[in-house]
Short mmCIF file of C-alpha atoms and ligand atoms in Angstrom, two decimals:
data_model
loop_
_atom_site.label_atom_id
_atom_site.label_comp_id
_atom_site.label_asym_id
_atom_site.label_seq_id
_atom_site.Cartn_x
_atom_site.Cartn_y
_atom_site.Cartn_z
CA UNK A 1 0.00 0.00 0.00
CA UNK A 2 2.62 2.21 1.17
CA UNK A 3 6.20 2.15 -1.20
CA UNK A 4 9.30 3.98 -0.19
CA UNK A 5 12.35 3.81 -2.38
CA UNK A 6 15.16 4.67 -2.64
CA UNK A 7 14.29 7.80 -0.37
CA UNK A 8 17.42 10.48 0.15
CA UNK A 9 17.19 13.28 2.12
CA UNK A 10 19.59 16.28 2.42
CA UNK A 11 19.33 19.52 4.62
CA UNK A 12 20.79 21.97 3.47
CA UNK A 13 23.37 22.39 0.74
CA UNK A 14 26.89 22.91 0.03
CA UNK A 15 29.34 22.72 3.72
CA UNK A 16 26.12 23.14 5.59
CA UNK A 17 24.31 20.24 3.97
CA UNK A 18 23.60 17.62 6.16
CA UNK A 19 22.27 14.02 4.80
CA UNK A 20 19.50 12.74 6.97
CA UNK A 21 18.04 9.62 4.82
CA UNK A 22 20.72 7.56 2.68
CA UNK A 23 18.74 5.35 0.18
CA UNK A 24 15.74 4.02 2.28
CA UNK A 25 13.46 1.37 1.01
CA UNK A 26 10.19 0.21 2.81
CA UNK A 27 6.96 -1.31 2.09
CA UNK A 28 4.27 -1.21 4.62
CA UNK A 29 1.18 -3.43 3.31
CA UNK A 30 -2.56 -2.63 4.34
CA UNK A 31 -3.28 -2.80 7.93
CA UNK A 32 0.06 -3.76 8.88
CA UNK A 33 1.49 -2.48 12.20
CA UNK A 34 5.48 -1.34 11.44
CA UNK A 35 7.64 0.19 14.30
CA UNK A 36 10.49 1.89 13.12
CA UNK A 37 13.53 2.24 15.64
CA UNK A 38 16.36 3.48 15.66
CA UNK A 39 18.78 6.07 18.03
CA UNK A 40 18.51 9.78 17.92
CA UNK A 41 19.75 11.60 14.46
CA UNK A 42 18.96 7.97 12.71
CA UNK A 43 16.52 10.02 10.09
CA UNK A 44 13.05 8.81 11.64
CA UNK A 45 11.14 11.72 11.92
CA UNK A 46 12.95 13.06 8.34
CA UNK A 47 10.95 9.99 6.69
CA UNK A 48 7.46 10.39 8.82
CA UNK A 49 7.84 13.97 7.18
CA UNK A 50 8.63 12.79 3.72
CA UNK A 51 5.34 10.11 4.11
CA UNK A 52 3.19 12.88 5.34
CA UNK A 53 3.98 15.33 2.31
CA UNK A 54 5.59 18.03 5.07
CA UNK A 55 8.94 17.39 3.36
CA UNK A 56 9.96 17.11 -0.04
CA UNK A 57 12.28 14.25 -0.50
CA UNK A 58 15.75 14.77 -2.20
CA UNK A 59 15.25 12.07 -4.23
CA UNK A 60 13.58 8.51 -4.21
CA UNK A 61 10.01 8.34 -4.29
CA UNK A 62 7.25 6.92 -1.92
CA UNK A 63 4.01 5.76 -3.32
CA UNK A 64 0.37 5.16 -1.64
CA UNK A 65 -1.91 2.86 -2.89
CA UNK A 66 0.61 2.72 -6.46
CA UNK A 67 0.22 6.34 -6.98
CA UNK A 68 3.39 8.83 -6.38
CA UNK A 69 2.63 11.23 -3.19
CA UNK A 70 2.16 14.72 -4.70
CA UNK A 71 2.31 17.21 -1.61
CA UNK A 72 0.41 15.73 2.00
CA UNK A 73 -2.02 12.81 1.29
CA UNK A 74 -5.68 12.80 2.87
CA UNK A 75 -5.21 8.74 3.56
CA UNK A 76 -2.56 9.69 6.18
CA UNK A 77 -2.80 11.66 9.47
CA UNK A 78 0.26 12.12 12.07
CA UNK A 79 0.56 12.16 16.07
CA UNK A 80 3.52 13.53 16.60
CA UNK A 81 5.02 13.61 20.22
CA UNK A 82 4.11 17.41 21.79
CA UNK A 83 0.12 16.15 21.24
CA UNK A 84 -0.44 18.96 23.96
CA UNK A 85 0.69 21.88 21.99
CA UNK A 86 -1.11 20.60 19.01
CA UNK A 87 -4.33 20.77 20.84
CA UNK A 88 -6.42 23.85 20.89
CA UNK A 89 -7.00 25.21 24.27
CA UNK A 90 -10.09 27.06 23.43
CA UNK A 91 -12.00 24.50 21.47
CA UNK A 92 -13.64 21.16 22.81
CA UNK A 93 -12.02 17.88 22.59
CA UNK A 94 -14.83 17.28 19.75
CA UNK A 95 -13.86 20.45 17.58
CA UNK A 96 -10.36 19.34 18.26
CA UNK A 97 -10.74 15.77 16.66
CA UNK A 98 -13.32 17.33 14.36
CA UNK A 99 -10.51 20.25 12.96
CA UNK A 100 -8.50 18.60 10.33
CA UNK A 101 -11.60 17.49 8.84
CA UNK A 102 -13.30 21.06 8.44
CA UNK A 103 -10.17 22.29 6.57
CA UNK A 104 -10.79 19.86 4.26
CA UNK A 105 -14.33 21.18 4.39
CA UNK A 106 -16.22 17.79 4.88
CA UNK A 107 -19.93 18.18 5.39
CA UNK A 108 -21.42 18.79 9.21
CA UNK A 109 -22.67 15.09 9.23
CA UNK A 110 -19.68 13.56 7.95
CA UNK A 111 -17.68 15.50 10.31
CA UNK A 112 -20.01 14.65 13.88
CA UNK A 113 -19.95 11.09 12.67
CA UNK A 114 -16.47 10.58 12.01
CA UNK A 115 -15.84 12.57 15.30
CA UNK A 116 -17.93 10.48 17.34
CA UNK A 117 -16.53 6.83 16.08
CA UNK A 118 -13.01 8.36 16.52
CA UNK A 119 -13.69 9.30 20.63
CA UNK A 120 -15.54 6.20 20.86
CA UNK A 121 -12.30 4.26 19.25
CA UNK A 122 -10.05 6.02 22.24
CA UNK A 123 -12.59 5.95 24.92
CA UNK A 124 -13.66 9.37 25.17
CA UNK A 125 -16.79 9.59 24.35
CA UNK A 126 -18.31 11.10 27.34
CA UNK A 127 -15.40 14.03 27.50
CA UNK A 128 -16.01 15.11 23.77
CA UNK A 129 -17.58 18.88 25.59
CA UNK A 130 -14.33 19.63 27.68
CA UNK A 131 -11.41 21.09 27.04
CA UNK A 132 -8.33 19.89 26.15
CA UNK A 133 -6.62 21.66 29.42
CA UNK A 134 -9.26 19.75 31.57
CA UNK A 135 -8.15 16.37 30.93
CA UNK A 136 -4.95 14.32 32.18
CA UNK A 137 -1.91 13.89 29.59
CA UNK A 138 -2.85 10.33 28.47
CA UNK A 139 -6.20 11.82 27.42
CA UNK A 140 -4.99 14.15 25.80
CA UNK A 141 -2.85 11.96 23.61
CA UNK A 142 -5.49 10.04 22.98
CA UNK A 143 -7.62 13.25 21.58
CA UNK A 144 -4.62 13.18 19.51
CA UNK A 145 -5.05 9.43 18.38
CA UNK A 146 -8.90 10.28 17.71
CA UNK A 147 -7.67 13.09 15.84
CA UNK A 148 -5.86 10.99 13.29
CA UNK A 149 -8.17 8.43 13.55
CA UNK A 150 -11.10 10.79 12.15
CA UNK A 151 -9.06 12.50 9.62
CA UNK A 152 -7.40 9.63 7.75
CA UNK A 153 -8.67 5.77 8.38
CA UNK A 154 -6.43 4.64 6.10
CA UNK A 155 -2.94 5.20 7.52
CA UNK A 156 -1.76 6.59 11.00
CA UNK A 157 1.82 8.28 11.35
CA UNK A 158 2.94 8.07 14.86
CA UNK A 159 6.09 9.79 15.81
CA UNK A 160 7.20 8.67 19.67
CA UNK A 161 3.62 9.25 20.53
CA UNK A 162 3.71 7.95 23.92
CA UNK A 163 7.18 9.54 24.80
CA UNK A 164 6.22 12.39 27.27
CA UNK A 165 3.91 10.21 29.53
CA UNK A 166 3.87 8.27 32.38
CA UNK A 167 5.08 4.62 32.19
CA UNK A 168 1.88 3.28 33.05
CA UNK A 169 0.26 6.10 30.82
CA UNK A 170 2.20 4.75 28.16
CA UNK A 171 1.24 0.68 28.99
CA UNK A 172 -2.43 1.82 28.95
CA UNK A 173 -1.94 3.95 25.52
CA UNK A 174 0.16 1.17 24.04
CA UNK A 175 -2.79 -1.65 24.37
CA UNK A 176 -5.22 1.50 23.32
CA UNK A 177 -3.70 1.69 20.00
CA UNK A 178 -3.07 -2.07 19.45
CA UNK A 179 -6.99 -2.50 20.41
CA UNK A 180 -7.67 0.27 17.63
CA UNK A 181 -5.53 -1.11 14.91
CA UNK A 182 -7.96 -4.70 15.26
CA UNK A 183 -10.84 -2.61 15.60
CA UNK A 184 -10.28 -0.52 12.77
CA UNK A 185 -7.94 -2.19 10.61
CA UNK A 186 -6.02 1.22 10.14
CA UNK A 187 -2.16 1.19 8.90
CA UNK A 188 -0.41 2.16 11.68
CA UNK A 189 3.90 3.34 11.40
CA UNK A 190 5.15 3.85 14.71
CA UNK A 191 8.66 5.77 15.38
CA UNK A 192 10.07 4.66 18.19
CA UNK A 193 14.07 4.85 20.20
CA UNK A 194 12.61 2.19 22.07
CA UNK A 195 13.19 -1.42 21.13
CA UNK A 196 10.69 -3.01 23.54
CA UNK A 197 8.17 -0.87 22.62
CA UNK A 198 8.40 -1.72 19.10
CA UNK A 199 9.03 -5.36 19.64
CA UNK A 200 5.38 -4.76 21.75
CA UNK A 201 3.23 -3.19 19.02
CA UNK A 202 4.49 -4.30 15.59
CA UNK A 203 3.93 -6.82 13.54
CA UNK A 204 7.44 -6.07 12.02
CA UNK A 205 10.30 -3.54 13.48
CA UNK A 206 12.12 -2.01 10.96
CA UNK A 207 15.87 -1.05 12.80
CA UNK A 208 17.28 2.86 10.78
CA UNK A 209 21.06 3.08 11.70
CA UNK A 210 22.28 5.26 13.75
CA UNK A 211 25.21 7.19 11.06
CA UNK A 212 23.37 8.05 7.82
CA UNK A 213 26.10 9.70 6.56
CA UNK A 214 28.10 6.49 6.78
CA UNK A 215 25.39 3.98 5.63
CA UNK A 216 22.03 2.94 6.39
CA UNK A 217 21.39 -0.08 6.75
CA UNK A 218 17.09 -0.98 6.63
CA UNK A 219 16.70 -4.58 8.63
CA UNK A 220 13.66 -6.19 8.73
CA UNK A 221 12.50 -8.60 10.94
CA UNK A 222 9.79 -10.92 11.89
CA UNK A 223 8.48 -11.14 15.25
CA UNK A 224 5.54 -12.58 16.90
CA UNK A 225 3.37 -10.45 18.83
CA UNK A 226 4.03 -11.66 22.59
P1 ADP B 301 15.59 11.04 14.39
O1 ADP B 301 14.14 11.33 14.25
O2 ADP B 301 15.92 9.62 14.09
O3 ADP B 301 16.17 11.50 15.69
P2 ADP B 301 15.95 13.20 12.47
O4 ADP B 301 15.20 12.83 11.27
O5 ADP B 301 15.34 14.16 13.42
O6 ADP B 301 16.37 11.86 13.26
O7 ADP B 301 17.37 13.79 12.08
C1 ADP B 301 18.26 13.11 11.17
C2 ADP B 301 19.46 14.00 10.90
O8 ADP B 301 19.04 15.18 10.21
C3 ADP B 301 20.15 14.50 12.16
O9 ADP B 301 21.53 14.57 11.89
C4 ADP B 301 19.57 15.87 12.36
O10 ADP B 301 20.47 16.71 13.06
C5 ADP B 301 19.36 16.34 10.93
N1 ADP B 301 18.24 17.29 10.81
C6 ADP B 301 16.95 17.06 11.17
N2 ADP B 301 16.18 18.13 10.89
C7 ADP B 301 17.00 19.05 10.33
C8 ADP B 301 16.81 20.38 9.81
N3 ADP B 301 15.60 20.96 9.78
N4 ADP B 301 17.90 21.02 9.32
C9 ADP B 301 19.11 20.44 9.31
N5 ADP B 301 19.35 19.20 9.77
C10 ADP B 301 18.33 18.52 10.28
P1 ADP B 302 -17.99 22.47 15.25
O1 ADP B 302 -18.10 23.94 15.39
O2 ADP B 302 -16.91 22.01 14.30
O3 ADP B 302 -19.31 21.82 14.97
P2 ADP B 302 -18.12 21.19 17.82
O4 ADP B 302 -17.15 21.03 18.93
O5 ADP B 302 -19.44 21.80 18.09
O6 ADP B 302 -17.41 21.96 16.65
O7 ADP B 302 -18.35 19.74 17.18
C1 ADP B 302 -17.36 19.02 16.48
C2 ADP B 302 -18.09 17.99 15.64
O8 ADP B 302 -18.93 17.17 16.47
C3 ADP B 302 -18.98 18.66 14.63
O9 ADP B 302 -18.93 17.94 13.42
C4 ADP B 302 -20.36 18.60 15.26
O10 ADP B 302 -21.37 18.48 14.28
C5 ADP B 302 -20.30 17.35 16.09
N1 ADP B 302 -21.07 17.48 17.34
C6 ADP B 302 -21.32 18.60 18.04
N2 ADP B 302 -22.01 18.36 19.15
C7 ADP B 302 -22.22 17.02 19.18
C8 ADP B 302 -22.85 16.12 20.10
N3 ADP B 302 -23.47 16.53 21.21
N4 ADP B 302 -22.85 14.79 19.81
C9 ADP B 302 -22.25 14.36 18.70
N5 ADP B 302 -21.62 15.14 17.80
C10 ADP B 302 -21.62 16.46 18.03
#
């Protein structure tokens, strides 16, 4: 569903330029769970912003669904890992989730009912009228999950989404989004530094090395879900 190859991407140009992605190649097939791990400066969140259409790749080119990504694709919605300052203060957890979807002007109906199945997917339905500053950190990431969930239900971008919470926070929001991905069947790529997490959650961890400029190596492996 999802094609990356032969992805390479530079910052920057001349001394300055710095090469973040060297020749990356990745297919993630429909309703697949990939984690994608790797140390700091290994290029992760440079590729979740090539996939999203929020960077332009040097070269290489990444497909959805056989057809070459031309600026950011409606299929796929990010969480990235400050969820809180991506929330609006001053509008309900519903017109939060609901957001992404008016600027792409869906209709009233569309929007309540895509809304609704999202905070019912994350377990919020009864806090859809509060604000986000109301609500603890882990529900707040999870009006972040819903968020992506009502946008795109085709594939989710997460970028360390459970980094800047509580360890049993994270346990909680961990099964959450495995319970989702069965429920819903939605594509879900998962950035992670964390090697237990990923070896939790995906149905295949996909390791980024750690010195681009040197080589990057893309190793896949198979491993059951425990
Ligand atoms: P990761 O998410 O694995 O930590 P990044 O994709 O953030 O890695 O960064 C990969 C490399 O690209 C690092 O060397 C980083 O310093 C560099 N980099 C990231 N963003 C920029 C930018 N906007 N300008 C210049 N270099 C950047
Ligand atoms: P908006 O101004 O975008 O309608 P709201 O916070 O009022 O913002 O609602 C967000 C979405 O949820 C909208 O699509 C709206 O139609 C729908 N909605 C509003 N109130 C309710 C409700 N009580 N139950 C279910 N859906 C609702």
């Amino acid at each position: 569903m999802l094609t990356v190859s032969n992805l390479q991407k530079t910052y920057g140009s001349g001394d300055q330029a710095v090469e973040a992605i060297r020749d990356l190649t990745l297919t993630v097939d429909k309703g697949e769970f990939v984690c994608i791990v790797g140390p700091s400066g290994a290029g992760k969140s440079t590729m979740l912003k090539c996939l999203c259409g929020l960077l332009q790749p040097s070269s290489g080119t990444v497909t959805l669904n056989g057809v070459p990504l031309n600026g950011p694709p409606k299929e796929i919605a990010s969480v990235f890992q400050d969820y809180s300052r991506s929330l609006m203060p001053w509008f309900t957890v519903r017109r939060n989730v609901g957001l992404p979807l008016r600027n792409r002007h869906r209709s009233a109906a569309d929007r309540a009912a895509r809304v609704a199945t999202a905070l019912e997917a994350v377990g919020l339905t009864s806090f859809g009228g509060r604000y986000p500053w109301q609500l603890s950190g882990g529900m707040q990431q999870r009006v972040a999950i819903a968020r992506g969930l009502a946008y795109a239900p085709e594939i989710l971008l997460l970028d360390e989404p459970f980094a800047s919470v509580d360890a049993q926070t994270r346990a909680d929001l961990e099964d959450l989004i495995l319970r989702v991905r069965d429920d819903t069947g939605v594509t879900m790529l998962l950035v992670t530094h964390d090697i237990d997490e990923a070896v939790y959650l995906a149905d295949r961890v996909v390791v980024m090395s750690a010195r681009p400029s040197v080589v990057l190596d893309t190793v896949e492996v198979d491993l059951p879900r425990p």
